mmCIF file of N, CA, C and O in Angstrom:
data_model
loop_
_atom_site.group_PDB
_atom_site.id
_atom_site.type_symbol
_atom_site.label_atom_id
_atom_site.label_comp_id
_atom_site.label_asym_id
_atom_site.label_seq_id
_atom_site.Cartn_x
_atom_site.Cartn_y
_atom_site.Cartn_z
ATOM 1 N N MET A 108 0.474 -1.028 -0.159
ATOM 2 C CA MET A 108 0.224 0.133 0.014
ATOM 3 C C MET A 108 0.552 1.349 -0.010
ATOM 4 O O MET A 108 1.768 1.302 0.609
ATOM 5 N N ASP A 109 0.920 2.073 -0.511
ATOM 6 C CA ASP A 109 1.456 3.504 -0.452
ATOM 7 C C ASP A 109 1.083 4.558 0.466
ATOM 8 O O ASP A 109 -0.007 4.046 1.019
ATOM 9 N N PRO A 110 1.729 5.247 0.917
ATOM 10 C CA PRO A 110 1.577 6.137 2.377
ATOM 11 C C PRO A 110 0.097 6.743 2.663
ATOM 12 O O PRO A 110 -0.275 6.543 3.038
ATOM 13 N N VAL A 111 -0.542 7.330 0.875
ATOM 14 C CA VAL A 111 -1.200 8.220 0.911
ATOM 15 C C VAL A 111 -2.281 7.381 1.598
ATOM 16 O O VAL A 111 -3.363 7.699 2.640
ATOM 17 N N THR A 112 -2.685 5.992 1.297
ATOM 18 C CA THR A 112 -3.762 5.366 1.674
ATOM 19 C C THR A 112 -4.085 4.993 3.255
ATOM 20 O O THR A 112 -5.208 4.569 3.684
ATOM 21 N N LEU A 113 -2.495 4.468 3.803
ATOM 22 C CA LEU A 113 -2.223 4.112 4.442
ATOM 23 C C LEU A 113 -2.758 4.785 5.719
ATOM 24 O O LEU A 113 -3.357 5.001 5.996
ATOM 25 N N LEU A 114 -2.225 6.435 5.124
ATOM 26 C CA LEU A 114 -2.671 7.790 6.058
ATOM 27 C C LEU A 114 -4.863 8.088 5.896
ATOM 28 O O LEU A 114 -5.311 7.842 6.814
ATOM 29 N N THR A 115 -4.998 7.420 4.613
ATOM 30 C CA THR A 115 -6.943 7.326 4.710
ATOM 31 C C THR A 115 -7.432 6.357 5.404
ATOM 32 O O THR A 115 -8.219 6.489 6.362
ATOM 33 N N VAL A 116 -6.808 5.367 5.781
ATOM 34 C CA VAL A 116 -7.200 4.293 6.408
ATOM 35 C C VAL A 116 -7.151 4.626 7.762
ATOM 36 O O VAL A 116 -8.370 4.534 9.053
ATOM 37 N N VAL A 117 -5.800 5.671 8.443
ATOM 38 C CA VAL A 117 -5.386 5.555 9.517
ATOM 39 C C VAL A 117 -6.775 6.940 9.994
ATOM 40 O O VAL A 117 -7.458 6.803 11.010
ATOM 41 N N VAL A 118 -6.465 7.809 9.607
ATOM 42 C CA VAL A 118 -7.502 9.115 9.408
ATOM 43 C C VAL A 118 -9.034 8.401 9.658
ATOM 44 O O VAL A 118 -10.117 8.616 10.623
ATOM 45 N N LEU A 119 -9.542 7.670 8.549
ATOM 46 C CA LEU A 119 -10.979 7.091 8.896
ATOM 47 C C LEU A 119 -11.160 5.975 10.203
ATOM 48 O O LEU A 119 -12.282 6.056 10.598
ATOM 49 N N ALA A 120 -10.523 5.409 10.407
ATOM 50 C CA ALA A 120 -10.283 4.749 11.675
ATOM 51 C C ALA A 120 -10.494 5.568 12.847
ATOM 52 O O ALA A 120 -11.521 5.371 13.636
ATOM 53 N N VAL A 121 -9.858 6.740 12.914
ATOM 54 C CA VAL A 121 -10.176 7.367 14.066
ATOM 55 C C VAL A 121 -10.942 8.009 14.233
ATOM 56 O O VAL A 121 -11.852 8.100 15.004
ATOM 57 N N PHE A 122 -11.555 8.094 13.118
ATOM 58 C CA PHE A 122 -13.032 9.245 12.806
ATOM 59 C C PHE A 122 -14.281 8.126 13.678
ATOM 60 O O PHE A 122 -15.096 8.446 14.437
ATOM 61 N N VAL A 123 -13.922 6.988 12.690
ATOM 62 C CA VAL A 123 -15.046 6.347 12.923
ATOM 63 C C VAL A 123 -14.941 5.617 14.365
ATOM 64 O O VAL A 123 -15.946 5.435 14.870
ATOM 65 N N GLY A 124 -14.046 5.048 15.204
ATOM 66 C CA GLY A 124 -13.263 4.807 16.411
ATOM 67 C C GLY A 124 -14.205 6.125 17.017
ATOM 68 O O GLY A 124 -14.521 5.455 18.252
ATOM 69 N N PHE A 125 -13.952 6.844 17.286
ATOM 70 C CA PHE A 125 -14.408 8.128 17.991
ATOM 71 C C PHE A 125 -15.871 8.649 18.094
ATOM 72 O O PHE A 125 -16.455 8.861 19.172
ATOM 73 N N GLU A 126 -16.291 8.391 16.923
ATOM 74 C CA GLU A 126 -17.880 8.434 17.089
ATOM 75 C C GLU A 126 -18.280 7.176 17.684
ATOM 76 O O GLU A 126 -19.507 7.375 18.190
ATOM 77 N N VAL A 127 -17.518 6.093 17.056
ATOM 78 C CA VAL A 127 -18.267 4.967 17.880
ATOM 79 C C VAL A 127 -18.546 4.941 19.567
ATOM 80 O O VAL A 127 -19.046 5.018 20.443
ATOM 81 N N VAL A 128 -17.880 5.243 20.128
ATOM 82 C CA VAL A 128 -17.213 5.082 21.266
ATOM 83 C C VAL A 128 -17.909 6.373 22.046
ATOM 84 O O VAL A 128 -18.038 6.855 23.257
ATOM 85 N N SER A 129 -17.735 7.771 21.594
ATOM 86 C CA SER A 129 -18.297 8.786 21.952
ATOM 87 C C SER A 129 -19.732 8.329 22.144
ATOM 88 O O SER A 129 -21.033 9.328 23.512
ATOM 89 N N LYS A 130 -20.556 7.659 21.622
ATOM 90 C CA LYS A 130 -22.012 7.481 21.220
ATOM 91 C C LYS A 130 -22.545 6.177 22.564
ATOM 92 O O LYS A 130 -23.309 5.950 22.801
ATOM 93 N N VAL A 131 -21.309 5.584 23.535
ATOM 94 C CA VAL A 131 -21.175 4.727 24.493
ATOM 95 C C VAL A 131 -22.041 5.052 25.481
ATOM 96 O O VAL A 131 -21.551 6.175 26.598
ATOM 97 N N THR A 132 -23.305 4.874 26.073
ATOM 98 C CA THR A 132 -23.952 5.287 27.518
ATOM 99 C C THR A 132 -22.496 4.806 28.499
ATOM 100 O O THR A 132 -21.830 3.886 28.128
ATOM 101 N N SER A 133 -22.751 5.463 29.854
ATOM 102 C CA SER A 133 -21.979 5.333 31.058
ATOM 103 C C SER A 133 -22.127 3.473 31.186
ATOM 104 O O SER A 133 -21.267 3.223 31.903
ATOM 105 N N LYS A 134 -23.174 3.278 31.074
ATOM 106 C CA LYS A 134 -23.871 1.993 32.052
ATOM 107 C C LYS A 134 -22.890 1.248 31.028
ATOM 108 O O LYS A 134 -22.150 -0.253 31.939
ATOM 109 N N LEU A 135 -22.552 1.274 30.357
ATOM 110 C CA LEU A 135 -21.332 0.024 29.187
ATOM 111 C C LEU A 135 -20.261 0.401 29.237
ATOM 112 O O LEU A 135 -19.400 -0.612 28.730
ATOM 113 N N HIS A 136 -19.762 1.383 29.872
ATOM 114 C CA HIS A 136 -18.540 1.657 29.553
ATOM 115 C C HIS A 136 -17.307 0.406 30.230
ATOM 116 O O HIS A 136 -16.125 0.130 29.588
ATOM 117 N N THR A 137 -17.627 0.104 31.400
ATOM 118 C CA THR A 137 -16.785 -0.899 32.513
ATOM 119 C C THR A 137 -16.396 -2.196 31.325
ATOM 120 O O THR A 137 -15.697 -2.597 31.066
ATOM 121 N N PRO A 138 -17.756 -2.513 31.033
ATOM 122 C CA PRO A 138 -17.847 -4.032 30.041
ATOM 123 C C PRO A 138 -16.834 -3.548 28.938
ATOM 124 O O PRO A 138 -16.206 -4.379 28.374
ATOM 125 N N LEU A 139 -17.050 -2.598 28.189
ATOM 126 C CA LEU A 139 -16.692 -2.297 26.905
ATOM 127 C C LEU A 139 -14.940 -1.955 27.239
ATOM 128 O O LEU A 139 -14.230 -2.759 26.323
ATOM 129 N N MET A 140 -14.674 -1.265 28.505
ATOM 130 C CA MET A 140 -12.998 -0.756 28.546
ATOM 131 C C MET A 140 -12.187 -2.788 28.766
ATOM 132 O O MET A 140 -11.460 -2.409 28.472
ATOM 133 N N SER A 141 -12.926 -3.744 29.669
ATOM 134 C CA SER A 141 -12.650 -4.650 29.659
ATOM 135 C C SER A 141 -12.092 -5.313 28.500
ATOM 136 O O SER A 141 -10.830 -6.002 28.179
ATOM 137 N N GLY A 142 -13.083 -5.426 27.426
ATOM 138 C CA GLY A 142 -13.034 -5.987 26.233
ATOM 139 C C GLY A 142 -12.222 -5.274 25.651
ATOM 140 O O GLY A 142 -10.808 -5.819 24.834
ATOM 141 N N ALA A 143 -11.973 -3.656 25.504
ATOM 142 C CA ALA A 143 -10.938 -3.574 25.021
ATOM 143 C C ALA A 143 -9.121 -3.711 25.597
ATOM 144 O O ALA A 143 -8.876 -3.381 24.459
ATOM 145 N N ASN A 144 -9.598 -4.067 26.519
ATOM 146 C CA ASN A 144 -8.333 -4.283 27.344
ATOM 147 C C ASN A 144 -7.736 -5.290 26.351
ATOM 148 O O ASN A 144 -6.256 -5.420 26.192
ATOM 149 N N ALA A 145 -8.214 -6.486 26.355
ATOM 150 C CA ALA A 145 -7.915 -7.536 26.050
ATOM 151 C C ALA A 145 -7.073 -7.441 24.321
ATOM 152 O O ALA A 145 -6.540 -7.913 23.904
ATOM 153 N N ILE A 146 -8.233 -6.361 24.090
ATOM 154 C CA ILE A 146 -7.930 -6.004 22.219
ATOM 155 C C ILE A 146 -6.455 -5.156 22.510
ATOM 156 O O ILE A 146 -5.346 -5.377 21.656
ATOM 157 N N HIS A 147 -6.110 -4.639 23.152
ATOM 158 C CA HIS A 147 -4.839 -3.736 23.252
ATOM 159 C C HIS A 147 -3.932 -4.375 24.036
ATOM 160 O O HIS A 147 -2.565 -4.216 23.439
ATOM 161 N N GLY A 148 -4.081 -6.094 24.248
ATOM 162 C CA GLY A 148 -2.756 -6.722 25.189
ATOM 163 C C GLY A 148 -2.487 -7.478 23.630
ATOM 164 O O GLY A 148 -1.161 -7.650 23.271
ATOM 165 N N ILE A 149 -3.428 -7.323 22.417
ATOM 166 C CA ILE A 149 -3.059 -8.319 21.399
ATOM 167 C C ILE A 149 -1.889 -7.728 20.206
ATOM 168 O O ILE A 149 -1.350 -7.626 19.617
ATOM 169 N N ILE A 150 -2.694 -6.036 20.410
ATOM 170 C CA ILE A 150 -2.368 -4.666 19.627
ATOM 171 C C ILE A 150 -0.361 -4.748 20.176
ATOM 172 O O ILE A 150 0.399 -4.924 19.843
ATOM 173 N N LEU A 151 0.008 -5.185 21.355
ATOM 174 C CA LEU A 151 0.942 -5.194 22.506
ATOM 175 C C LEU A 151 1.721 -5.876 22.166
ATOM 176 O O LEU A 151 2.896 -5.713 21.641
ATOM 177 N N VAL A 152 1.331 -6.871 21.669
ATOM 178 C CA VAL A 152 1.887 -8.037 21.690
ATOM 179 C C VAL A 152 2.275 -7.686 19.897
ATOM 180 O O VAL A 152 3.695 -8.469 19.537
ATOM 181 N N GLY A 153 1.689 -7.537 19.298
ATOM 182 C CA GLY A 153 1.993 -7.233 18.028
ATOM 183 C C GLY A 153 2.981 -6.650 17.769
ATOM 184 O O GLY A 153 4.100 -6.860 16.744
ATOM 185 N N ALA A 154 3.021 -5.155 18.170
ATOM 186 C CA ALA A 154 3.465 -4.349 18.044
ATOM 187 C C ALA A 154 5.297 -4.380 19.042
ATOM 188 O O ALA A 154 6.391 -4.558 18.127
ATOM 189 N N ILE A 155 5.296 -5.467 19.558
ATOM 190 C CA ILE A 155 6.527 -6.245 19.934
ATOM 191 C C ILE A 155 7.065 -6.990 19.338
ATOM 192 O O ILE A 155 8.550 -7.224 18.458
ATOM 193 N N ILE A 156 5.854 -7.641 18.350
ATOM 194 C CA ILE A 156 7.095 -8.796 17.405
ATOM 195 C C ILE A 156 7.673 -7.908 16.108
ATOM 196 O O ILE A 156 8.504 -8.217 15.426
ATOM 197 N N VAL A 157 6.578 -6.799 15.840
ATOM 198 C CA VAL A 157 7.632 -5.713 14.906
ATOM 199 C C VAL A 157 7.917 -4.897 15.417
ATOM 200 O O VAL A 157 9.220 -5.335 14.158
ATOM 201 N N ALA A 158 8.870 -4.555 16.061
ATOM 202 C CA ALA A 158 9.474 -4.112 17.156
ATOM 203 C C ALA A 158 10.756 -5.085 16.999
ATOM 204 O O ALA A 158 12.020 -4.509 16.251
ATOM 205 N N GLY A 159 10.861 -6.695 16.904
ATOM 206 C CA GLY A 159 11.770 -7.384 16.869
ATOM 207 C C GLY A 159 12.329 -7.953 15.753
ATOM 208 O O GLY A 159 13.350 -8.416 15.365
ATOM 209 N N GLN A 160 11.543 -7.604 14.834
ATOM 210 C CA GLN A 160 11.936 -7.698 13.439
ATOM 211 C C GLN A 160 12.340 -6.788 12.446
ATOM 212 O O GLN A 160 12.164 -6.969 10.861
ATOM 213 N N ALA A 161 12.290 -5.549 13.071
ATOM 214 C CA ALA A 161 12.261 -4.603 12.342
ATOM 215 C C ALA A 161 14.121 -4.470 12.014
ATOM 216 O O ALA A 161 14.833 -4.527 12.283
ATOM 217 N N ASP A 162 14.321 -3.752 10.561
ATOM 218 C CA ASP A 162 15.421 -3.694 10.381
ATOM 219 C C ASP A 162 15.929 -2.788 9.782
ATOM 220 O O ASP A 162 16.870 -2.129 10.437
ATOM 221 N N ASP A 163 15.011 -1.807 9.441
ATOM 222 C CA ASP A 163 14.703 -0.555 9.291
ATOM 223 C C ASP A 163 14.749 0.476 10.461
ATOM 224 O O ASP A 163 13.975 0.267 11.166
ATOM 225 N N PRO A 164 15.622 1.623 10.820
ATOM 226 C CA PRO A 164 15.430 2.556 11.817
ATOM 227 C C PRO A 164 13.821 3.201 11.587
ATOM 228 O O PRO A 164 13.997 3.280 12.767
ATOM 229 N N TRP A 165 14.134 3.983 10.810
ATOM 230 C CA TRP A 165 12.207 4.370 10.509
ATOM 231 C C TRP A 165 11.199 3.309 11.262
ATOM 232 O O TRP A 165 10.679 3.404 12.424
ATOM 233 N N LEU A 166 11.755 2.013 10.721
ATOM 234 C CA LEU A 166 9.943 0.657 11.531
ATOM 235 C C LEU A 166 10.585 0.718 13.011
ATOM 236 O O LEU A 166 10.039 0.866 13.237
ATOM 237 N N LEU A 167 11.659 0.350 12.689
ATOM 238 C CA LEU A 167 11.994 0.449 14.370
ATOM 239 C C LEU A 167 11.434 1.266 15.436
ATOM 240 O O LEU A 167 11.168 1.480 16.279
ATOM 241 N N THR A 168 12.005 2.708 14.958
ATOM 242 C CA THR A 168 11.103 3.940 15.838
ATOM 243 C C THR A 168 10.027 3.961 16.295
ATOM 244 O O THR A 168 8.677 3.532 17.157
ATOM 245 N N ILE A 169 9.160 3.823 14.702
ATOM 246 C CA ILE A 169 7.989 3.735 15.034
ATOM 247 C C ILE A 169 6.784 2.591 15.801
ATOM 248 O O ILE A 169 5.902 2.856 16.476
ATOM 249 N N ALA A 170 7.981 1.249 15.505
ATOM 250 C CA ALA A 170 7.367 0.298 16.045
ATOM 251 C C ALA A 170 7.233 0.480 17.803
ATOM 252 O O ALA A 170 6.734 0.013 18.651
ATOM 253 N N LEU A 171 8.731 1.278 18.236
ATOM 254 C CA LEU A 171 8.925 0.926 20.069
ATOM 255 C C LEU A 171 7.858 2.060 20.245
ATOM 256 O O LEU A 171 7.484 2.098 21.585
ATOM 257 N N ALA A 172 7.470 3.075 19.476
ATOM 258 C CA ALA A 172 6.581 4.003 20.051
ATOM 259 C C ALA A 172 4.803 3.473 20.018
ATOM 260 O O ALA A 172 4.482 3.712 20.558
ATOM 261 N N ALA A 173 5.090 2.311 19.047
ATOM 262 C CA ALA A 173 3.912 1.682 19.167
ATOM 263 C C ALA A 173 3.730 1.096 20.417
ATOM 264 O O ALA A 173 2.449 0.594 21.267
ATOM 265 N N VAL A 174 5.280 0.340 20.847
ATOM 266 C CA VAL A 174 4.730 -0.655 22.037
ATOM 267 C C VAL A 174 4.687 0.548 22.789
ATOM 268 O O VAL A 174 3.938 0.399 24.181
ATOM 269 N N VAL A 175 4.980 1.663 23.091
ATOM 270 C CA VAL A 175 5.009 2.391 24.640
ATOM 271 C C VAL A 175 3.583 3.445 24.293
ATOM 272 O O VAL A 175 3.094 3.053 25.478
ATOM 273 N N LEU A 176 2.965 3.470 23.580
ATOM 274 C CA LEU A 176 1.643 3.817 23.022
ATOM 275 C C LEU A 176 0.544 3.208 23.551
ATOM 276 O O LEU A 176 0.045 2.491 24.492
ATOM 277 N N ALA A 177 0.926 1.582 23.279
ATOM 278 C CA ALA A 177 -0.047 0.196 23.504
ATOM 279 C C ALA A 177 -0.133 -0.085 25.168
ATOM 280 O O ALA A 177 -0.907 -0.464 25.772
ATOM 281 N N THR A 178 1.286 0.289 25.428
ATOM 282 C CA THR A 178 1.535 -0.098 26.865
ATOM 283 C C THR A 178 0.663 0.663 27.681
ATOM 284 O O THR A 178 -0.223 0.525 28.534
ATOM 285 N N ALA A 179 0.635 2.091 27.453
ATOM 286 C CA ALA A 179 0.406 2.892 28.204
ATOM 287 C C ALA A 179 -1.434 3.087 27.953
ATOM 288 O O ALA A 179 -2.165 3.205 29.047
ATOM 289 N N ASN A 180 -1.649 2.630 26.666
ATOM 290 C CA ASN A 180 -3.243 2.554 26.678
ATOM 291 C C ASN A 180 -3.814 1.391 27.672
ATOM 292 O O ASN A 180 -4.698 1.427 28.243
ATOM 293 N N LEU A 181 -2.959 0.185 27.755
ATOM 294 C CA LEU A 181 -3.499 -0.839 28.292
ATOM 295 C C LEU A 181 -3.325 -0.634 29.870
ATOM 296 O O LEU A 181 -4.295 -0.933 30.998
ATOM 297 N N VAL A 182 -2.521 -0.192 30.273
ATOM 298 C CA VAL A 182 -2.458 -0.576 31.803
ATOM 299 C C VAL A 182 -3.535 0.975 31.955
ATOM 300 O O VAL A 182 -4.094 0.697 33.001
ATOM 301 N N GLY A 183 -3.118 1.977 31.483
ATOM 302 C CA GLY A 183 -4.473 3.035 31.802
ATOM 303 C C GLY A 183 -6.242 2.575 31.969
ATOM 304 O O GLY A 183 -6.671 2.625 32.292
ATOM 305 N N GLY A 184 -5.914 1.777 30.418
ATOM 306 C CA GLY A 184 -7.424 0.711 30.470
ATOM 307 C C GLY A 184 -7.460 0.328 31.385
ATOM 308 O O GLY A 184 -8.587 0.080 32.561
ATOM 309 N N PHE A 185 -6.972 -0.105 32.518
ATOM 310 C CA PHE A 185 -7.201 -1.367 33.860
ATOM 311 C C PHE A 185 -6.738 -0.183 34.925
ATOM 312 O O PHE A 185 -8.016 -0.887 36.009
ATOM 313 N N VAL A 186 -6.353 0.654 34.738
ATOM 314 C CA VAL A 186 -6.831 1.491 36.112
ATOM 315 C C VAL A 186 -7.684 1.790 36.597
ATOM 316 O O VAL A 186 -8.760 2.448 37.018
ATOM 317 N N VAL A 187 -8.409 2.641 34.872
ATOM 318 C CA VAL A 187 -9.576 3.127 34.611
ATOM 319 C C VAL A 187 -11.155 1.944 35.039
ATOM 320 O O VAL A 187 -12.163 2.333 35.756
ATOM 321 N N THR A 188 -10.888 0.778 34.430
ATOM 322 C CA THR A 188 -11.414 -0.085 34.754
ATOM 323 C C THR A 188 -11.621 -0.207 36.497
ATOM 324 O O THR A 188 -12.936 -0.481 36.722
ATOM 325 N N ASP A 189 -10.689 -0.495 37.228
ATOM 326 C CA ASP A 189 -10.544 -0.965 38.777
ATOM 327 C C ASP A 189 -11.173 0.026 38.771
ATOM 328 O O ASP A 189 -11.839 -0.127 40.489
ATOM 329 N N ARG A 190 -11.051 1.131 38.994
ATOM 330 C CA ARG A 190 -11.670 2.684 39.866
ATOM 331 C C ARG A 190 -12.934 2.758 39.627
ATOM 332 O O ARG A 190 -13.827 2.684 40.294
ATOM 333 N N MET A 191 -13.604 2.191 38.255
ATOM 334 C CA MET A 191 -14.521 2.124 37.484
ATOM 335 C C MET A 191 -15.327 1.201 38.822
ATOM 336 O O MET A 191 -17.306 1.103 38.962
ATOM 337 N N LEU A 192 -14.693 0.082 38.495
ATOM 338 C CA LEU A 192 -15.670 -1.080 39.068
ATOM 339 C C LEU A 192 -15.391 -0.615 41.324
ATOM 340 O O LEU A 192 -16.406 -1.756 41.347
ATOM 341 N N GLU A 193 -14.817 -0.252 41.270
ATOM 342 C CA GLU A 193 -14.768 0.085 43.142
ATOM 343 C C GLU A 193 -15.846 1.413 42.891
ATOM 344 O O GLU A 193 -16.226 1.356 44.221
ATOM 345 N N MET A 194 -16.189 2.273 41.957
ATOM 346 C CA MET A 194 -17.396 3.372 42.524
ATOM 347 C C MET A 194 -18.858 1.933 42.737
ATOM 348 O O MET A 194 -19.733 2.415 43.007
ATOM 349 N N PHE A 195 -19.010 1.171 41.797
ATOM 350 C CA PHE A 195 -19.565 -0.418 42.058
ATOM 351 C C PHE A 195 -19.715 -1.235 43.453
ATOM 352 O O PHE A 195 -21.286 -1.549 43.508
ATOM 353 N N GLY A 196 -18.998 -0.813 44.032
ATOM 354 C CA GLY A 196 -19.241 -2.121 45.460
ATOM 355 C C GLY A 196 -19.195 -0.879 46.426
ATOM 356 O O GLY A 196 -19.454 0.452 46.112
ATOM 357 N N GLY A 197 -19.781 -1.923 47.124
ATOM 358 C CA GLY A 197 -19.791 -1.125 48.422
ATOM 359 C C GLY A 197 -18.390 -1.185 49.239
ATOM 360 O O GLY A 197 -17.891 -1.480 48.870
ATOM 361 N N PRO A 198 -18.576 -0.584 50.630
ATOM 362 C CA PRO A 198 -17.333 0.055 51.398
ATOM 363 C C PRO A 198 -17.024 -1.315 52.008
ATOM 364 O O PRO A 198 -17.740 -2.659 52.471
ATOM 365 N N ARG A 199 -15.497 -1.279 51.176
ATOM 366 C CA ARG A 199 -14.803 -2.628 51.686
ATOM 367 C C ARG A 199 -14.242 -2.136 52.846
ATOM 368 O O ARG A 199 -13.163 -0.982 53.709
ATOM 369 N N SER A 200 -14.099 -3.213 54.029
ATOM 370 C CA SER A 200 -12.846 -2.941 55.550
ATOM 371 C C SER A 200 -12.444 -2.639 55.344
ATOM 372 O O SER A 200 -11.395 -2.366 56.241
ATOM 373 N N ASP A 201 -11.497 -3.460 54.470
ATOM 374 C CA ASP A 201 -9.780 -3.592 54.070
ATOM 375 C C ASP A 201 -9.183 -2.350 53.612
ATOM 376 O O ASP A 201 -8.179 -1.881 53.454
ATOM 377 N N ARG A 202 -9.968 -1.526 52.986
ATOM 378 C CA ARG A 202 -9.772 -0.293 51.489
ATOM 379 C C ARG A 202 -9.986 0.715 53.463
ATOM 380 O O ARG A 202 -9.155 2.255 53.487
ATOM 381 N N THR A 203 -11.159 0.566 54.399
ATOM 382 C CA THR A 203 -11.333 1.892 55.230
ATOM 383 C C THR A 203 -10.750 1.786 56.762
ATOM 384 O O THR A 203 -10.142 0.651 57.295
ATOM 385 N N PRO A 204 -9.829 2.907 57.030
ATOM 386 C CA PRO A 204 -8.986 3.026 57.996
ATOM 387 C C PRO A 204 -9.435 2.855 59.455
ATOM 388 O O PRO A 204 -10.296 3.209 59.478
ATOM 389 N N ALA A 205 -8.960 2.708 60.396
ATOM 390 C CA ALA A 205 -9.497 1.909 61.795
ATOM 391 C C ALA A 205 -10.389 2.436 62.508
ATOM 392 O O ALA A 205 -11.314 2.825 62.856
ATOM 393 N N ARG A 206 -9.483 4.291 62.199
ATOM 394 C CA ARG A 206 -10.246 5.285 62.976
ATOM 395 C C ARG A 206 -11.729 5.565 62.230
ATOM 396 O O ARG A 206 -12.177 6.539 62.895
ATOM 397 N N ARG A 207 -11.817 5.687 60.722
ATOM 398 C CA ARG A 207 -13.092 5.861 60.546
ATOM 399 C C ARG A 207 -14.297 4.872 61.140
ATOM 400 O O ARG A 207 -15.507 5.011 60.877
ATOM 401 N N ARG A 208 -13.746 3.559 60.628
ATOM 402 C CA ARG A 208 -14.715 2.198 61.567
ATOM 403 C C ARG A 208 -15.040 2.423 62.767
ATOM 404 O O ARG A 208 -16.083 2.311 63.108
ATOM 405 N N SER A 209 -14.297 2.785 63.824
ATOM 406 C CA SER A 209 -14.188 3.034 65.306
ATOM 407 C C SER A 209 -15.108 4.591 65.889
ATOM 408 O O SER A 209 -15.146 4.287 66.866
ATOM 409 N N GLY A 210 -15.014 5.048 64.799
ATOM 410 C CA GLY A 210 -15.735 6.767 64.942
ATOM 411 C C GLY A 210 -14.669 7.409 65.998
ATOM 412 O O GLY A 210 -14.650 8.277 66.500
ATOM 413 N N GLY A 211 -13.054 6.927 65.549
ATOM 414 C CA GLY A 211 -12.383 7.880 66.264
ATOM 415 C C GLY A 211 -11.144 7.647 66.401
ATOM 416 O O GLY A 211 -10.154 7.848 66.725
ATOM 417 N N ALA A 212 -11.504 6.514 67.773
ATOM 418 C CA ALA A 212 -10.608 5.172 68.568
ATOM 419 C C ALA A 212 -9.850 4.369 67.781
ATOM 420 O O ALA A 212 -11.325 3.613 67.188
ATOM 421 N N VAL A 213 -9.044 4.141 67.983
ATOM 422 C CA VAL A 213 -8.726 2.949 67.083
ATOM 423 C C VAL A 213 -8.725 1.650 67.938
ATOM 424 O O VAL A 213 -8.304 1.737 69.446
ATOM 425 N N LYS A 214 -9.670 0.414 67.769
ATOM 426 C CA LYS A 214 -9.799 -0.509 69.024
ATOM 427 C C LYS A 214 -8.807 -1.402 69.252
ATOM 428 O O LYS A 214 -7.549 -1.308 68.170
ATOM 429 N N GLY A 215 -8.604 -1.701 70.044
ATOM 430 C CA GLY A 215 -7.605 -2.534 71.164
ATOM 431 C C GLY A 215 -6.593 -1.719 71.226
ATOM 432 O O GLY A 215 -4.812 -2.125 70.505
ATOM 433 N N GLY A 216 -6.190 -0.577 71.169
ATOM 434 C CA GLY A 216 -5.346 0.518 71.184
ATOM 435 C C GLY A 216 -4.122 0.557 72.734
ATOM 436 O O GLY A 216 -3.125 1.196 72.425
ATOM 437 N N GLY A 217 -4.380 0.045 73.165
ATOM 438 C CA GLY A 217 -3.879 -0.231 74.819
ATOM 439 C C GLY A 217 -3.557 1.383 75.522
ATOM 440 O O GLY A 217 -3.115 0.947 77.014
ATOM 441 N N THR A 218 -4.170 2.327 75.087
ATOM 442 C CA THR A 218 -3.901 3.389 75.943
ATOM 443 C C THR A 218 -5.281 4.130 76.028
ATOM 444 O O THR A 218 -5.884 4.102 75.452
#
């Protein structure tokens, strides 16, 4: 493929992706993020394979940039998913400090 065709495909993919994601309701965001994280993992593996087989310095630079961006996207997706799942759960005692649970005094404090 020539560079103009590749650029056209990338621009159209970005536009379609933005339009699809912007129309998703907040109730579906967490399940879609989990599925997107799996896709980003596959993209990361592909970027690593391309970087490992690159002979041209230009291709190696772009492949390493793809590895960095895919890693950031993957980690960020898991962080966002974890934070959203915490919003739906009730209070957990292992996250709540002892002072808040006991009304100000630490239980079993000895003094």
